[in-house]
Coordinates of C-alpha atoms in Angstrom, one line a residue:
M179 CA -120.6 -64.9 -64.6
L180 CA -122.6 -61.7 -64.4
N181 CA -123.2 -60.7 -60.6
L182 CA -126.5 -58.7 -60.4
P183 CA -126.9 -56.3 -57.4
F184 CA -130.3 -58.0 -56.7
P185 CA -131.5 -61.7 -56.5
V186 CA -133.3 -63.2 -59.5
R187 CA -136.9 -63.3 -58.4
D188 CA -139.1 -66.1 -59.6
A189 CA -142.3 -65.6 -61.5
N190 CA -144.2 -67.4 -58.8
A191 CA -142.4 -65.7 -55.8
S192 CA -144.4 -64.5 -53.0
S193 CA -143.6 -62.4 -49.9
G194 CA -144.2 -65.5 -47.7
S195 CA -147.0 -67.6 -46.3
E196 CA -149.6 -65.9 -44.1
G197 CA -148.3 -65.5 -40.5
L198 CA -145.2 -67.4 -41.0
G199 CA -142.9 -64.4 -41.5
N200 CA -140.7 -63.4 -44.5
L201 CA -139.9 -66.8 -46.0
P202 CA -136.6 -67.2 -48.0
E203 CA -136.7 -68.0 -51.7
W204 CA -134.0 -69.0 -54.0
D205 CA -131.6 -66.9 -55.7
L206 CA -130.5 -69.0 -58.6
S207 CA -128.2 -66.4 -60.1
D208 CA -125.2 -68.3 -58.5
L209 CA -125.8 -70.8 -61.1
Y210 CA -127.0 -68.7 -64.1
T211 CA -128.9 -65.5 -64.2
S212 CA -131.6 -66.6 -66.7
P213 CA -132.3 -69.3 -69.2
D214 CA -130.9 -67.0 -71.9
A215 CA -127.8 -65.9 -70.0
P216 CA -124.7 -65.7 -72.2
E217 CA -122.8 -67.8 -69.7
L218 CA -125.3 -70.6 -69.9
Q219 CA -124.8 -70.6 -73.8
A220 CA -121.1 -70.4 -73.4
D221 CA -121.1 -73.5 -71.2
L222 CA -123.3 -75.4 -73.7
D223 CA -120.9 -74.4 -76.5
W224 CA -117.9 -75.6 -74.4
L225 CA -119.6 -78.8 -73.5
D226 CA -120.4 -79.6 -77.1
K227 CA -116.7 -79.1 -78.2
E228 CA -115.1 -80.7 -75.2
C229 CA -117.1 -84.0 -75.2
A230 CA -116.1 -84.4 -78.9
S231 CA -112.6 -83.4 -78.2
F232 CA -112.3 -85.8 -75.2
A233 CA -113.6 -88.8 -77.4
A234 CA -111.1 -87.9 -80.1
D235 CA -108.2 -87.7 -77.6
Y236 CA -109.1 -90.8 -75.5
E237 CA -111.4 -93.3 -77.3
G238 CA -109.6 -96.7 -77.9
K239 CA -106.5 -95.2 -76.0
L240 CA -106.9 -95.6 -72.3
A241 CA -105.1 -98.8 -72.2
G242 CA -102.0 -97.0 -73.4
L243 CA -102.0 -94.1 -71.1
T244 CA -99.2 -93.4 -68.6
A245 CA -100.4 -92.7 -64.9
A246 CA -100.0 -88.8 -65.5
E247 CA -101.9 -88.9 -68.8
M248 CA -104.6 -91.0 -67.0
L249 CA -104.9 -88.4 -64.2
T250 CA -105.4 -85.6 -67.0
C251 CA -108.1 -87.6 -68.6
V252 CA -110.0 -88.2 -65.3
E253 CA -109.6 -84.4 -64.6
R254 CA -111.1 -83.5 -68.0
N255 CA -114.0 -85.8 -67.5
E256 CA -114.5 -84.3 -64.0
K257 CA -114.7 -80.7 -65.6
I258 CA -117.4 -82.0 -68.1
S259 CA -119.5 -83.7 -65.1
Q260 CA -119.1 -80.1 -63.3
V261 CA -120.4 -78.0 -66.2
S262 CA -123.1 -80.3 -67.2
G263 CA -124.1 -80.6 -63.6
R264 CA -124.4 -76.8 -63.3
I265 CA -126.6 -76.6 -66.4
M266 CA -129.0 -79.5 -65.2
S267 CA -129.1 -78.1 -61.6
Y268 CA -130.3 -74.7 -62.8
A269 CA -132.8 -76.3 -65.2
G270 CA -134.1 -78.7 -62.5
L271 CA -134.4 -76.3 -59.7
R272 CA -136.2 -73.8 -61.8
Y273 CA -138.6 -76.5 -62.9
Y274 CA -139.2 -77.6 -59.3
Q275 CA -140.3 -74.1 -58.3
L276 CA -143.1 -74.1 -60.9
T277 CA -143.6 -77.6 -62.4
V278 CA -146.8 -76.6 -64.1
D279 CA -145.1 -73.8 -66.3
A280 CA -144.7 -75.2 -69.8
E281 CA -141.7 -73.1 -70.6
R282 CA -139.8 -74.4 -67.6
A283 CA -140.6 -77.9 -68.5
Q284 CA -139.5 -77.3 -72.1
F285 CA -136.3 -75.6 -70.9
M286 CA -135.4 -78.5 -68.6
S287 CA -136.3 -81.2 -71.5
N288 CA -134.2 -79.2 -74.0
M289 CA -131.2 -79.1 -71.7
Q290 CA -131.5 -82.8 -71.0
G291 CA -131.7 -83.6 -74.6
A292 CA -128.7 -81.4 -75.4
L293 CA -126.5 -82.8 -72.5
T294 CA -127.5 -86.4 -73.6
E295 CA -126.6 -85.6 -77.2
F296 CA -123.1 -84.1 -76.2
S297 CA -122.4 -86.8 -73.8
T298 CA -123.1 -89.8 -76.1
P299 CA -119.4 -89.8 -77.4
L300 CA -118.3 -90.3 -73.8
V301 CA -119.9 -93.6 -73.1
F302 CA -116.6 -95.3 -74.1
F303 CA -115.0 -93.9 -71.0
T304 CA -116.4 -96.3 -68.4
L305 CA -116.5 -99.2 -70.9
E306 CA -112.7 -98.9 -71.5
L307 CA -112.0 -98.3 -67.9
N308 CA -113.8 -101.7 -67.1
R309 CA -111.5 -103.5 -69.7
L310 CA -108.3 -102.3 -68.1
D311 CA -106.2 -104.9 -66.3
D312 CA -106.3 -104.8 -62.4
D313 CA -102.5 -105.0 -62.1
K314 CA -102.0 -102.1 -64.5
L315 CA -104.5 -99.9 -62.7
E316 CA -102.8 -100.7 -59.2
A317 CA -99.3 -100.0 -60.7
M318 CA -100.8 -96.5 -62.0
F319 CA -102.2 -95.6 -58.5
A320 CA -98.8 -96.6 -56.9
E321 CA -96.9 -94.3 -59.2
N322 CA -99.2 -91.3 -59.1
D323 CA -100.7 -90.2 -55.6
A324 CA -103.0 -87.7 -57.3
L325 CA -104.5 -90.3 -59.6
A326 CA -104.7 -92.8 -56.5
R327 CA -107.0 -90.3 -55.0
Y328 CA -109.8 -91.3 -57.5
K329 CA -109.4 -95.0 -56.6
P330 CA -112.9 -95.1 -55.0
V331 CA -114.3 -93.7 -58.2
F332 CA -112.6 -96.4 -60.3
D333 CA -113.7 -99.0 -57.8
R334 CA -117.4 -97.8 -58.1
I335 CA -117.2 -97.8 -62.0
R336 CA -115.6 -101.4 -62.1
A337 CA -118.3 -102.7 -59.8
M338 CA -120.4 -102.5 -62.9
K339 CA -117.8 -104.6 -64.9
P340 CA -119.8 -107.8 -64.8
H341 CA -123.0 -106.1 -65.9
Q342 CA -121.6 -104.1 -68.9
L343 CA -122.8 -104.6 -72.3
S344 CA -121.2 -104.0 -75.8
D345 CA -120.0 -100.4 -76.6
E346 CA -122.8 -100.0 -79.2
L347 CA -125.5 -101.2 -76.8
E348 CA -124.3 -99.0 -74.1
K349 CA -124.4 -96.0 -76.4
F350 CA -127.9 -97.0 -77.5
L351 CA -129.1 -97.1 -73.9
H352 CA -127.6 -93.7 -73.1
D353 CA -129.5 -92.1 -75.8
L354 CA -132.6 -93.9 -74.9
G355 CA -132.4 -92.5 -71.4
V356 CA -134.4 -89.4 -72.3
V357 CA -137.5 -91.6 -72.8
G358 CA -137.4 -93.0 -69.3
D359 CA -136.9 -89.4 -67.9
A360 CA -140.1 -88.5 -69.9
W361 CA -142.1 -91.0 -67.7
E362 CA -140.7 -89.4 -64.5
R363 CA -141.8 -86.0 -65.8
M364 CA -145.2 -87.4 -66.6
F365 CA -145.5 -88.4 -63.0
D366 CA -144.2 -85.1 -61.5
E367 CA -146.5 -83.1 -63.7
T368 CA -149.6 -85.2 -63.0
I369 CA -148.8 -85.1 -59.3
A370 CA -148.3 -81.3 -59.4
G371 CA -151.6 -80.8 -61.4
L372 CA -153.9 -82.8 -59.2
E373 CA -156.6 -80.7 -57.4
F374 CA -158.2 -81.5 -54.1
E375 CA -161.3 -79.8 -52.8
M376 CA -161.1 -78.9 -49.1
E377 CA -163.2 -76.7 -47.2
G378 CA -164.3 -74.9 -50.3
E379 CA -160.7 -74.4 -51.6
T380 CA -158.9 -76.1 -54.4
L381 CA -155.5 -77.2 -53.1
N382 CA -152.4 -79.1 -54.3
I383 CA -151.3 -82.5 -52.9
E384 CA -148.8 -81.0 -50.4
A385 CA -151.5 -78.8 -48.7
T386 CA -153.9 -81.6 -48.7
L387 CA -151.5 -84.0 -47.1
N388 CA -150.9 -81.4 -44.5
F389 CA -154.6 -81.8 -43.3
L390 CA -153.6 -85.3 -42.1
T391 CA -151.7 -83.8 -39.2
E392 CA -154.6 -81.6 -38.1
Q393 CA -155.9 -81.7 -34.6
D394 CA -159.6 -81.8 -35.9
R395 CA -160.1 -85.5 -36.7
S396 CA -163.1 -84.8 -39.2
K397 CA -160.6 -82.6 -41.2
R398 CA -158.1 -85.4 -41.3
E399 CA -160.8 -87.9 -42.4
A400 CA -162.0 -85.5 -45.1
A401 CA -158.4 -85.0 -46.4
A402 CA -157.8 -88.7 -46.5
R403 CA -160.9 -89.5 -48.4
E404 CA -160.3 -86.5 -50.8
I405 CA -156.8 -88.0 -51.5
A406 CA -158.2 -91.4 -52.0
R407 CA -160.9 -89.9 -54.4
V408 CA -158.4 -88.1 -56.5
L409 CA -155.7 -90.8 -56.7
G410 CA -158.5 -93.3 -57.5
A411 CA -159.6 -91.1 -60.5
N412 CA -156.1 -91.0 -61.8
I413 CA -154.9 -94.5 -60.7
K414 CA -154.7 -95.8 -64.3
T415 CA -152.0 -93.2 -65.1
F416 CA -150.0 -93.9 -62.1
A417 CA -150.2 -97.6 -62.8
R418 CA -149.1 -97.2 -66.4
V419 CA -146.1 -95.1 -65.1
H420 CA -145.2 -97.8 -62.5
N421 CA -145.7 -100.7 -65.1
T422 CA -143.5 -99.0 -67.8
Q423 CA -140.7 -97.9 -65.4
A424 CA -140.6 -101.3 -63.7
K425 CA -140.6 -103.2 -67.1
E426 CA -138.0 -100.9 -68.5
K427 CA -135.8 -101.8 -65.3
E428 CA -136.6 -105.5 -65.8
V429 CA -135.3 -105.4 -69.4
L430 CA -132.2 -103.5 -68.5
D431 CA -131.5 -105.8 -65.4
R432 CA -132.0 -108.8 -67.7
W433 CA -129.5 -107.6 -70.2
R434 CA -127.1 -106.7 -67.6
K435 CA -127.5 -110.0 -65.8
M436 CA -128.4 -108.3 -62.4
P437 CA -129.3 -111.0 -59.9
T438 CA -132.1 -109.0 -58.4
A439 CA -134.1 -105.7 -59.2
Q440 CA -132.3 -104.2 -56.2
H441 CA -128.9 -105.2 -56.9
G442 CA -128.2 -102.0 -59.1
R443 CA -129.1 -99.8 -56.2
H444 CA -126.9 -101.7 -54.0
L445 CA -123.9 -101.3 -56.3
S446 CA -124.6 -97.6 -56.6
N447 CA -124.8 -97.3 -52.8
H448 CA -121.6 -99.1 -52.5
V449 CA -123.2 -101.3 -50.0
E450 CA -123.3 -105.3 -49.8
P451 CA -126.6 -107.0 -50.4
E452 CA -126.3 -108.9 -47.1
V453 CA -125.9 -105.6 -45.2
V454 CA -129.2 -104.2 -46.6
E455 CA -130.7 -107.6 -45.9
A456 CA -129.6 -107.5 -42.3
L457 CA -131.1 -104.0 -41.9
R458 CA -134.4 -105.1 -43.5
N459 CA -134.6 -108.2 -41.4
A460 CA -133.7 -106.3 -38.2
V461 CA -136.5 -103.8 -38.8
V462 CA -139.2 -106.2 -39.7
D463 CA -138.4 -108.4 -36.7
A464 CA -138.8 -105.1 -34.6
Y465 CA -142.2 -104.2 -36.0
P466 CA -143.9 -105.6 -32.9
K467 CA -141.8 -103.7 -30.3
L468 CA -141.6 -100.4 -32.4
S469 CA -144.6 -99.5 -34.5
H470 CA -147.2 -102.1 -33.1
R471 CA -146.4 -100.9 -29.6
Y472 CA -146.3 -97.3 -30.2
Y473 CA -149.6 -97.2 -32.2
E474 CA -151.4 -99.0 -29.6
L475 CA -150.1 -96.3 -27.2
K476 CA -151.4 -93.6 -29.5
R477 CA -154.7 -95.4 -30.0
K478 CA -155.3 -95.0 -26.2
W479 CA -154.2 -91.4 -26.2
L480 CA -156.6 -90.5 -29.0
G481 CA -159.3 -92.4 -27.0
L482 CA -160.1 -94.6 -30.1
D483 CA -161.3 -98.3 -30.2
V484 CA -159.3 -98.5 -33.6
M485 CA -157.1 -96.2 -35.4
Q486 CA -157.9 -95.2 -39.0
V487 CA -155.1 -94.3 -41.6
W488 CA -155.9 -90.7 -41.0
D489 CA -155.0 -91.0 -37.3
R490 CA -151.4 -92.2 -38.1
N491 CA -149.8 -88.7 -38.1
A492 CA -152.4 -87.0 -36.0
P493 CA -151.3 -84.6 -33.3
L494 CA -151.7 -86.0 -29.7
P495 CA -154.6 -84.4 -27.7
M496 CA -152.3 -82.6 -25.4
E497 CA -150.1 -81.4 -28.3
D498 CA -149.4 -77.6 -28.7
T499 CA -150.9 -76.6 -32.0
R500 CA -149.3 -73.4 -32.3
T501 CA -147.7 -72.2 -35.5
V502 CA -144.0 -71.9 -35.5
H503 CA -142.7 -68.7 -37.0
W504 CA -139.9 -69.0 -39.5
D505 CA -137.6 -66.9 -37.5
E506 CA -138.2 -69.2 -34.4
A507 CA -137.5 -72.2 -36.7
E508 CA -134.2 -70.7 -37.9
K509 CA -133.1 -69.9 -34.3
T510 CA -134.0 -73.4 -32.9
V511 CA -132.0 -75.1 -35.6
M512 CA -129.1 -72.7 -35.7
E513 CA -128.8 -72.9 -31.9
A514 CA -128.8 -76.7 -31.9
Y515 CA -126.1 -76.7 -34.6
A516 CA -124.0 -74.2 -32.8
A517 CA -124.2 -76.1 -29.6
F518 CA -122.7 -79.2 -31.2
D519 CA -120.0 -77.2 -32.9
P520 CA -119.8 -73.6 -33.9
R521 CA -118.5 -74.5 -37.4
M522 CA -121.7 -76.2 -38.1
A523 CA -123.7 -73.1 -37.6
E524 CA -121.3 -71.2 -39.5
I525 CA -121.6 -73.4 -42.6
A526 CA -125.4 -73.3 -42.3
K527 CA -125.6 -69.5 -42.0
P528 CA -125.5 -68.5 -45.6
F529 CA -128.5 -70.9 -46.4
F530 CA -130.7 -68.3 -44.6
T531 CA -129.0 -65.1 -45.7
D532 CA -127.9 -65.8 -49.2
G533 CA -131.0 -67.2 -51.0
W534 CA -130.2 -71.0 -50.6
I535 CA -133.4 -72.0 -49.3
D536 CA -137.0 -71.7 -50.9
A537 CA -139.3 -72.3 -48.1
A538 CA -143.0 -71.1 -48.9
V539 CA -145.7 -73.3 -50.3
K540 CA -146.7 -71.9 -53.7
P541 CA -149.0 -73.0 -56.5
G542 CA -147.5 -75.5 -58.8
K543 CA -144.2 -75.9 -56.6
A544 CA -143.0 -79.5 -56.4
P545 CA -144.1 -81.1 -53.0
G546 CA -141.9 -82.3 -50.2
A547 CA -138.5 -81.2 -49.4
F548 CA -134.9 -81.7 -50.6
A549 CA -131.3 -80.5 -50.5
H550 CA -129.6 -80.4 -53.9
P551 CA -125.8 -80.3 -54.0
T552 CA -125.6 -78.8 -57.4
V553 CA -122.0 -78.8 -58.2
T554 CA -118.9 -78.4 -56.0
N555 CA -117.9 -75.0 -57.3
V556 CA -121.2 -73.3 -56.5
H557 CA -123.4 -74.4 -53.3
P558 CA -126.3 -76.6 -52.3
Y559 CA -129.9 -75.3 -52.5
V560 CA -132.7 -76.6 -50.0
M561 CA -136.3 -76.7 -51.0
L562 CA -139.0 -76.8 -48.3
N563 CA -142.7 -76.5 -48.2
Y564 CA -142.8 -74.7 -44.8
L565 CA -146.2 -74.5 -43.0
G566 CA -145.2 -73.7 -39.6
K567 CA -145.9 -77.1 -38.1
P568 CA -143.3 -78.2 -35.3
R569 CA -142.3 -81.1 -37.6
D570 CA -141.6 -78.5 -40.3
V571 CA -138.7 -77.4 -38.0
M572 CA -137.4 -80.9 -37.9
T573 CA -137.5 -81.0 -41.8
L574 CA -135.6 -77.8 -41.9
A575 CA -132.9 -79.4 -39.5
H576 CA -133.0 -82.4 -41.7
E577 CA -132.4 -80.7 -45.1
L578 CA -130.0 -78.2 -43.6
G579 CA -127.9 -81.3 -42.4
H580 CA -127.8 -82.5 -46.0
G581 CA -126.7 -79.0 -47.0
V582 CA -123.8 -78.8 -44.5
H583 CA -122.8 -82.3 -45.6
Q584 CA -122.7 -81.3 -49.1
V585 CA -120.9 -78.0 -48.5
L586 CA -118.1 -80.1 -46.5
A587 CA -117.7 -82.8 -49.0
A588 CA -117.5 -80.4 -52.0
E589 CA -113.7 -80.1 -51.3
Q590 CA -113.4 -83.6 -52.6
G591 CA -114.2 -82.5 -56.0
E592 CA -117.0 -83.5 -58.6
M593 CA -116.3 -87.2 -58.9
L594 CA -115.6 -87.8 -55.0
S595 CA -118.0 -85.6 -53.3
S596 CA -121.2 -87.4 -53.9
T597 CA -122.1 -89.7 -51.0
P598 CA -123.7 -93.1 -51.5
L599 CA -127.5 -92.8 -50.5
T600 CA -126.8 -95.1 -47.5
L601 CA -124.4 -92.5 -46.0
A602 CA -126.1 -89.5 -47.6
E603 CA -128.8 -89.4 -44.8
T604 CA -126.1 -89.2 -42.0
A605 CA -125.7 -85.6 -41.5
S606 CA -129.4 -84.8 -42.2
V607 CA -130.6 -87.3 -39.4
F608 CA -128.0 -86.2 -37.0
G609 CA -129.0 -82.5 -37.5
E610 CA -132.5 -83.6 -36.7
M611 CA -131.3 -85.5 -33.7
L612 CA -129.3 -82.4 -32.4
T613 CA -132.4 -80.2 -32.8
F614 CA -134.8 -82.8 -31.2
R615 CA -132.4 -83.1 -28.2
K616 CA -132.1 -79.4 -27.7
M617 CA -135.9 -79.1 -27.7
L618 CA -136.3 -82.1 -25.3
D619 CA -133.8 -80.6 -22.8
A620 CA -135.8 -77.4 -22.9
A621 CA -139.2 -79.0 -22.1
K622 CA -140.6 -77.5 -19.1
T623 CA -143.3 -80.1 -18.2
K624 CA -143.9 -83.9 -18.3
E625 CA -146.6 -83.4 -21.0
Q626 CA -144.2 -81.4 -23.2
R627 CA -141.5 -84.0 -22.9
K628 CA -144.2 -86.5 -23.7
V629 CA -145.3 -84.8 -26.9
L630 CA -141.8 -84.3 -28.0
L631 CA -140.8 -88.0 -27.4
A632 CA -143.9 -89.2 -29.1
G633 CA -143.3 -86.9 -32.1
K634 CA -139.6 -88.1 -32.4
V635 CA -140.7 -91.8 -32.2
E636 CA -143.4 -91.1 -34.9
D637 CA -140.7 -89.5 -37.1
M638 CA -138.3 -92.4 -36.6
I639 CA -141.2 -95.0 -37.3
N640 CA -141.8 -93.1 -40.5
T641 CA -138.2 -93.1 -41.4
V642 CA -137.3 -96.6 -40.4
V643 CA -140.4 -98.8 -40.3
R644 CA -142.3 -97.1 -43.1
Q645 CA -139.3 -96.9 -45.4
I646 CA -138.5 -100.6 -44.9
A647 CA -142.4 -101.3 -45.8
F648 CA -142.0 -99.2 -48.8
Y649 CA -138.8 -101.1 -49.7
D650 CA -140.7 -104.5 -49.3
F651 CA -143.4 -103.1 -51.5
E652 CA -140.9 -102.1 -54.3
C653 CA -139.4 -105.7 -53.9
K654 CA -142.8 -107.3 -54.4
L655 CA -143.7 -104.8 -57.2
H656 CA -140.7 -105.4 -59.4
A657 CA -140.8 -109.2 -58.6
A658 CA -144.5 -109.2 -59.8
R659 CA -143.9 -107.1 -63.0
R660 CA -141.2 -109.6 -64.1
E661 CA -144.1 -112.1 -64.3
S662 CA -146.9 -109.9 -65.7
E663 CA -148.4 -106.7 -66.5
L664 CA -150.0 -105.2 -63.3
T665 CA -153.4 -103.9 -63.0
P666 CA -154.0 -101.0 -60.6
E667 CA -155.7 -103.7 -58.4
D668 CA -152.7 -105.8 -58.5
I669 CA -150.4 -103.0 -57.2
N670 CA -153.1 -102.0 -54.6
A671 CA -152.9 -105.5 -53.3
L672 CA -149.2 -105.4 -52.9
W673 CA -149.4 -102.1 -51.2
M674 CA -151.9 -103.3 -48.6
S675 CA -149.9 -106.5 -48.0
V676 CA -147.1 -104.5 -46.4
Q677 CA -149.1 -101.8 -44.6
A678 CA -151.0 -104.0 -42.2
E679 CA -147.8 -105.9 -41.3
S680 CA -145.9 -102.8 -40.6
L681 CA -148.5 -100.7 -38.8
G682 CA -149.9 -103.5 -36.7
P683 CA -153.4 -104.4 -35.2
A684 CA -154.2 -100.9 -34.0
F685 CA -155.3 -99.9 -37.5
E686 CA -158.3 -100.5 -39.7
F687 CA -157.7 -99.4 -43.3
M688 CA -160.4 -97.3 -45.1
D689 CA -161.6 -97.9 -48.7
G690 CA -159.2 -96.0 -51.0
Y691 CA -156.1 -96.3 -48.9
E692 CA -155.0 -99.0 -51.3
T693 CA -154.1 -96.3 -53.8
F694 CA -151.8 -94.3 -51.6
W695 CA -148.7 -95.8 -53.1
A696 CA -149.4 -93.5 -56.2
Y697 CA -148.0 -90.2 -54.8
I698 CA -144.6 -91.5 -53.5
P699 CA -142.0 -90.1 -56.0
H700 CA -139.1 -92.3 -54.8
F701 CA -140.7 -95.3 -56.5
V702 CA -140.7 -93.6 -59.9
H703 CA -137.5 -91.4 -59.6
S704 CA -135.2 -93.7 -57.7
P705 CA -136.3 -97.4 -57.3
F706 CA -135.2 -98.9 -54.0
Y707 CA -133.8 -95.5 -52.7
V708 CA -136.1 -95.8 -49.6
Y709 CA -134.0 -98.2 -47.6
A710 CA -131.3 -95.4 -47.5
Y711 CA -133.6 -93.6 -45.1
A712 CA -133.8 -96.5 -42.6
F713 CA -130.0 -97.1 -43.2
G714 CA -129.2 -93.5 -42.3
D715 CA -131.6 -93.4 -39.3
G716 CA -129.9 -96.7 -37.7
L717 CA -126.5 -95.4 -38.4
V718 CA -127.1 -92.0 -36.8
N719 CA -128.7 -93.6 -33.9
A720 CA -125.7 -95.8 -33.4
L721 CA -123.5 -92.7 -33.9
Y722 CA -125.5 -90.5 -31.6
A723 CA -125.1 -93.1 -29.0
V724 CA -121.3 -92.9 -29.3
Y725 CA -121.5 -89.0 -28.9
A726 CA -124.0 -89.2 -25.9
E727 CA -121.4 -91.5 -24.3
G728 CA -118.8 -88.8 -24.6
G729 CA -116.9 -90.5 -27.5
E730 CA -113.4 -88.9 -27.6
D731 CA -112.7 -86.2 -30.3
F732 CA -116.3 -87.0 -31.6
Q733 CA -116.8 -83.8 -33.4
E734 CA -113.5 -83.9 -35.2
K735 CA -114.2 -87.4 -36.2
Y736 CA -117.8 -86.3 -37.4
F737 CA -116.5 -83.5 -39.5
D738 CA -113.9 -85.8 -41.0
M739 CA -116.6 -88.3 -41.9
L740 CA -118.7 -85.5 -43.7
K741 CA -115.7 -84.1 -45.5
A742 CA -114.9 -87.6 -46.8
G743 CA -118.1 -87.4 -49.2
G744 CA -117.9 -90.5 -51.3
S745 CA -114.3 -91.2 -51.0
K746 CA -114.4 -93.9 -48.4
H747 CA -116.5 -97.0 -47.8
H748 CA -119.0 -97.1 -44.9
K749 CA -116.7 -99.5 -43.1
D750 CA -113.9 -97.1 -43.2
L751 CA -116.0 -94.1 -42.2
L752 CA -117.5 -95.8 -39.3
A753 CA -114.3 -97.5 -37.9
P754 CA -113.1 -94.4 -36.1
F755 CA -116.4 -94.6 -34.0
G756 CA -116.0 -98.2 -33.3
L757 CA -119.0 -99.2 -35.4
D758 CA -119.5 -101.7 -38.1
A759 CA -122.7 -101.8 -40.2
S760 CA -122.1 -105.2 -41.5
D761 CA -122.5 -106.6 -37.9
P762 CA -126.3 -107.5 -37.4
K763 CA -126.0 -106.3 -33.8
F764 CA -125.2 -102.8 -35.2
W765 CA -128.9 -102.3 -36.4
D766 CA -130.2 -103.5 -33.0
K767 CA -128.1 -100.7 -31.5
G768 CA -130.0 -98.2 -33.5
L769 CA -133.4 -99.7 -33.1
S770 CA -133.0 -100.0 -29.3
M771 CA -132.8 -96.2 -29.2
I772 CA -136.4 -96.0 -30.6
S773 CA -137.6 -98.9 -28.4
G774 CA -136.1 -97.1 -25.4
M775 CA -138.1 -93.8 -26.3
I776 CA -141.3 -96.1 -26.3
D777 CA -140.3 -97.5 -22.9
E778 CA -140.2 -94.1 -21.5
L779 CA -143.6 -93.2 -23.1
E780 CA -145.0 -96.3 -21.6
A781 CA -143.6 -95.4 -18.2
M782 CA -145.4 -92.1 -18.3
E783 CA -148.7 -94.0 -18.5
E784 CA -148.1 -95.7 -15.2

């Protein structure tokens, strides 16, 4: 690959947001130097030939392979995944930097189309694997250790065995996948193109949502009402996207004989439905002692008779509203990581120095934040929309945790590095916790400690309570869509049914809030993804309790867990720490940490 002496700059690159310092931006040349780079074309040509060659060599023949031949087959399949993953990572990251750019959207769509076409002949691979005899596979694993390393991959593929369709139908559905992707793109482009009028300026949704954390209550209210106005004006489009996506899922689930709409996500997460149900029930049962109790405290702090939705993420009256410069954010997170283990800071360092983070808010850039692992022979990329809020520092700590996890897991290779969603939040939430504890220890006054504790409780409520409410909303949405087409009003009603229950009696809900489901991307891109946040937070709270108690060799065990990637089940990963997520009491342990922080906040009022 061509190594240029300078980073590839983006068309929408800027020197950084006002007053925040020199915010880093991506250098995507570690993937490809440009959309017309010869290396990219070479990879496309290789994929086209290799996919056809792979099918010619193995289709209809898997049952007759020796263990050594099966290993070669798996390794060739892994290489195909790596090259195609590199291409789509580049196309996707470029697109997310400027989602309103027609050329980038076209390029990503063209790459998706080409890769779908190339990979159609490979559909046989998982279908034939699932027809292999269990005893034959076990004998192969016993004979060849290198092949046995891939057993978790085989297990995950074969979990779909009861839901597999005919070879011809599977190929048809594979080809049809591009159509479903088009609805996701429509959602992304609609969200990115929305315009909100605030204080005489035209803003995107990310900048407008940021007003909901303003100290000035009138600005928060204005932002909430403007979001409601714009979402309301576009609600038919969002309802159409959700209806179509949910109906497509219902058809696929019916053909695959999935018992519930959630079941496919549980299979891909390698987690038992009863474990998710135990988590969900533990959180819902805890609403009164968590969110209801905390928001009642916040209502008093804000001096309100009743809270409105624009007060949910309001800063506290005594909160420091200063802007956190990028250099300070970097220093805070890096010091917290280094204090836990110097190796963690060492892994995080190139994210800041080598163009692995894109931090500034820019017109047309995708909202939110993420860490994308790309492929195991490159490195992850982190996207932020950094506005200098104290919580933006926690977002940096969170996404950097993902990045560290992805770097460590990369040594497992393409097929084993990917962590199920339930465990994918482990390092990110742990990184946040380390950063929070460092800031809490540095608090000089009772008020500073109170603000930090309240902020952390709010983040945990947003991660645990809010995401489980989202999960319940999705469960209701998909169940209702199985019965009938849903009007925007139908979806609005489902949304409101979970909001009051989760937020509690301290709140009143303005007209228009019923449409706020419309901007949440997870519902469209990854149905039922959201419970993974609550799973991760509960898991990390339990993990952190072991760390705080001085668990023996904790750092080594923690690094081993991250290095394992997706090569082990959650039971095996947690066993060295004496934890078991299938035990309902496990979730109470995590939730009690949040409850304990609220206890401390209540004690400060006395």
